[in-house]
């Protein structure tokens, strides 16, 4: 089944404790992206990747890191999480980097930083 | 810079009634437009998209949207809603030559029996 998977689905952590949220897609998509969803703000893009080893900042990249060493994986790294990073995070992928392509979203990761 | 405004944060409607969810965008260049739906505790999935051509776009589950370039709008409509349409709906815009998608804040549709 074609899908985007994220792990973990739920995470509660404390300020400053490094964490990684994994994202994997099995559709051989070139483009992958991370969003955060906050009430009243919709989805805001954190980082995106147009292909292996090619990443760029989205609209809210502060406090986050990403890497794209393999085509299928795009982990999101929070080196020193803070309470304002408490949010619902979505990974998405699309066939090509072009803006016309449909994005396929993972099920989301709900992160709470205490 | 691009932006997307969804004019209603919540829309309550009775089952079998028609509904319109409003979306306006701003952009200085040509755009692609999307509507995504998010059911409770799930990720987003595409309802429909406008890339070019006919301004009336039909999507899944009986939804349609009309691209109005002069009014910079892309409103979503359904002639008769079902309880199962209860969800959050997001309008999104991308530059035709770009790589980023901007999402609106979302509209929660509540369908009541």
Coordinates of C-alpha atoms in Angstrom, one line a residue:
Chain A
X1 CA 0.0 0.0 0.0
X2 CA 1.3 3.4 -1.0
X3 CA 1.8 5.5 2.1
X4 CA 3.7 8.0 4.2
X5 CA 4.5 6.7 7.7
X6 CA 5.6 8.7 10.7
X7 CA 6.9 7.6 14.1
X8 CA 6.2 8.1 16.8
X9 CA 2.5 9.1 16.6
X10 CA 2.5 10.6 20.0
X11 CA 5.4 12.0 22.1
X12 CA 5.7 13.8 25.4
X13 CA 9.1 15.1 26.2
X14 CA 10.8 17.7 28.3
X15 CA 12.6 20.9 27.3
X16 CA 16.0 20.4 25.9
X17 CA 15.9 16.7 25.3
X18 CA 16.9 16.0 21.7
X19 CA 14.3 14.0 19.7
X20 CA 13.8 12.8 16.1
X21 CA 10.6 12.2 14.3
X22 CA 10.9 9.8 11.4
X23 CA 9.1 10.0 8.1
X24 CA 9.2 7.4 5.4
X25 CA 7.4 7.0 2.0
X26 CA 7.2 4.0 -0.3
X27 CA 6.1 5.8 -3.4
X28 CA 9.6 6.7 -4.8
X29 CA 8.7 10.4 -4.4
X30 CA 11.3 13.1 -5.0
X31 CA 9.7 15.8 -2.9
X32 CA 9.2 15.6 0.8
X33 CA 8.2 18.2 3.3
X34 CA 7.5 18.8 7.0
X35 CA 4.6 20.9 8.3
X36 CA 3.3 21.9 11.8
X37 CA -0.3 22.4 12.4
X38 CA -1.5 24.8 15.1
X39 CA -5.1 25.9 15.9
X40 CA -6.1 29.0 13.9
X41 CA -2.8 28.9 11.9
X42 CA -3.4 26.0 9.6
X43 CA -0.3 24.2 8.3
X44 CA 3.0 26.0 8.1
X45 CA 6.0 24.5 6.3
X46 CA 9.1 23.9 8.3
X47 CA 11.5 22.4 5.8
X48 CA 11.3 20.7 2.4
X49 CA 13.5 18.5 0.2
X50 CA 13.5 18.4 -3.5
X51 CA 15.7 15.3 -3.7
X52 CA 18.4 13.4 -1.8
X53 CA 20.9 15.8 -0.2
X54 CA 18.8 18.8 -1.3
X55 CA 16.9 20.6 1.5
X56 CA 15.6 24.1 2.1
X57 CA 13.9 26.2 4.7
X58 CA 10.2 26.7 4.8
X59 CA 8.4 29.4 6.6
X60 CA 9.1 28.3 10.2
X61 CA 12.5 26.5 10.3
X62 CA 13.9 27.9 13.6
X63 CA 14.6 25.2 16.1
X64 CA 14.4 22.3 13.6
X65 CA 16.9 20.3 11.5
X66 CA 16.3 17.8 8.7
X67 CA 18.4 15.5 6.5
X68 CA 17.7 13.6 3.3
X69 CA 20.3 10.9 3.0
X70 CA 18.0 8.4 1.3
X71 CA 15.1 9.1 -1.1
X72 CA 12.5 7.4 1.1
X73 CA 13.4 9.0 4.5
X74 CA 13.1 12.5 5.8
X75 CA 13.6 12.8 9.5
X76 CA 12.8 15.9 11.5
X77 CA 15.2 16.7 14.3
X78 CA 14.6 18.9 17.3
X79 CA 18.0 19.4 18.9
X80 CA 16.7 21.3 22.0
X81 CA 12.9 21.3 22.1
X82 CA 11.0 24.1 23.7
X83 CA 7.4 24.4 24.8
X84 CA 6.6 26.5 21.8
X85 CA 7.3 23.5 19.6
X86 CA 4.3 21.7 21.1
X87 CA 2.3 21.0 18.0
X88 CA 0.9 18.5 15.5
X89 CA 3.5 17.6 12.9
X90 CA 2.8 16.2 9.4
X91 CA 5.2 14.8 6.9
X92 CA 4.2 14.9 3.2
X93 CA 5.6 13.7 -0.1
X94 CA 4.9 14.3 -3.8
X95 CA 6.1 12.7 -7.0
X96 CA 8.1 15.7 -8.2
X97 CA 9.3 19.0 -6.7
X98 CA 6.8 20.9 -8.9
X99 CA 4.1 22.9 -7.2
X100 CA 1.4 21.2 -9.2
X101 CA 1.7 17.8 -7.7
X102 CA -0.6 16.4 -5.1
X103 CA 1.0 16.0 -1.7
X104 CA 0.4 12.8 0.3
X105 CA 0.4 13.2 4.0
X106 CA 1.4 11.0 6.9
X107 CA -1.0 10.4 9.9
X108 CA 0.7 13.1 12.0
X109 CA 2.8 13.2 15.2
X110 CA 1.4 14.9 18.2
X111 CA 4.3 16.4 20.2
X112 CA 4.1 17.9 23.7
X113 CA 7.1 19.6 25.1
X114 CA 6.9 20.2 28.9
Chain B
X1 CA 4.4 37.0 -1.1
X2 CA 1.5 34.7 -1.3
X3 CA -1.3 34.3 1.3
X4 CA -4.5 32.4 1.7
X5 CA -7.5 33.5 3.6
X6 CA -10.3 31.1 4.6
X7 CA -13.2 33.4 5.4
X8 CA -15.0 31.1 7.9
X9 CA -13.3 29.3 10.7
X10 CA -16.4 27.2 11.4
X11 CA -19.4 26.3 9.2
X12 CA -22.4 24.5 10.8
X13 CA -24.9 23.0 8.4
X14 CA -27.8 20.5 8.4
X15 CA -27.5 17.2 6.6
X16 CA -28.6 17.4 2.9
X17 CA -28.2 21.2 2.8
X18 CA -25.8 22.9 0.4
X19 CA -22.6 24.3 1.6
X20 CA -19.9 26.7 0.4
X21 CA -16.5 27.1 2.0
X22 CA -14.8 30.3 1.0
X23 CA -11.2 30.8 0.1
X24 CA -9.4 33.9 -1.2
X25 CA -5.8 34.1 -2.1
X26 CA -3.2 36.8 -3.0
X27 CA -0.3 36.3 -5.4
X28 CA 1.5 38.4 -7.9
X29 CA 2.1 35.4 -10.2
X30 CA 0.1 32.5 -11.7
X31 CA -0.9 29.9 -9.1
X32 CA -2.1 26.4 -8.6
X33 CA -4.9 26.0 -6.1
X34 CA -5.9 23.0 -3.9
X35 CA -8.5 21.9 -1.4
X36 CA -7.5 19.3 1.1
X37 CA -9.7 17.6 3.7
X38 CA -8.6 16.4 7.2
X39 CA -10.9 13.9 8.9
X40 CA -10.6 13.6 12.7
X41 CA -7.2 12.1 13.8
X42 CA -6.0 11.7 10.2
X43 CA -3.6 13.4 7.8
X44 CA -4.7 15.6 5.0
X45 CA -5.9 14.2 1.6
X46 CA -6.6 16.0 -1.6
X47 CA -10.2 16.8 -2.5
X48 CA -9.5 18.7 -5.8
X49 CA -7.0 21.0 -7.5
X50 CA -6.9 23.7 -10.2
X51 CA -3.9 23.7 -12.4
X52 CA -5.2 25.3 -15.7
X53 CA -8.1 25.1 -18.1
X54 CA -11.7 24.9 -17.0
X55 CA -12.3 27.1 -14.0
X56 CA -14.8 24.6 -12.5
X57 CA -13.0 21.7 -10.9
X58 CA -14.7 18.6 -9.7
X59 CA -13.3 16.5 -6.9
X60 CA -14.0 13.5 -4.8
X61 CA -17.1 12.9 -2.7
X62 CA -19.3 15.3 -4.7
X63 CA -17.3 18.4 -4.0
X64 CA -16.5 21.1 -6.6
X65 CA -14.7 24.4 -6.7
X66 CA -14.6 27.4 -9.0
X67 CA -11.5 29.4 -9.7
X68 CA -12.3 33.1 -10.1
X69 CA -9.2 35.0 -11.2
X70 CA -10.7 38.5 -11.1
X71 CA -11.8 37.9 -7.5
X72 CA -8.8 35.8 -6.5
X73 CA -11.1 33.2 -5.1
X74 CA -11.4 29.4 -5.1
X75 CA -14.6 28.6 -3.2
X76 CA -15.5 25.0 -2.4
X77 CA -19.1 23.8 -2.8
X78 CA -21.3 20.7 -2.3
X79 CA -25.0 20.7 -3.2
X80 CA -26.0 18.2 -0.4
X81 CA -23.8 17.4 2.5
X82 CA -23.7 14.2 4.6
X83 CA -22.8 13.6 8.2
X84 CA -19.6 12.0 7.0
X85 CA -18.4 15.3 5.5
X86 CA -17.8 16.6 9.0
X87 CA -14.1 17.5 8.8
X88 CA -11.6 20.3 8.5
X89 CA -11.0 21.7 5.1
X90 CA -7.9 23.5 4.0
X91 CA -7.4 25.7 0.9
X92 CA -3.8 26.0 -0.4
X93 CA -1.9 27.8 -3.1
X94 CA 1.4 27.3 -4.9
X95 CA 3.3 29.4 -7.4
X96 CA 3.4 27.8 -10.8
X97 CA 7.2 28.1 -10.8
X98 CA 7.8 27.4 -7.2
X99 CA 8.2 24.5 -4.7
X100 CA 6.3 25.7 -1.7
X101 CA 2.6 25.4 -0.8
X102 CA 0.9 27.9 1.5
X103 CA -2.1 26.7 3.5
X104 CA -5.0 28.6 4.9
X105 CA -6.0 28.4 8.5
X106 CA -8.7 25.9 7.8
X107 CA -12.5 25.7 8.0
X108 CA -14.3 23.3 10.3
X109 CA -17.4 21.9 8.7
X110 CA -20.0 20.5 11.1
X111 CA -22.9 18.6 9.6
X112 CA -25.8 18.1 11.9
X113 CA -28.6 15.6 11.6

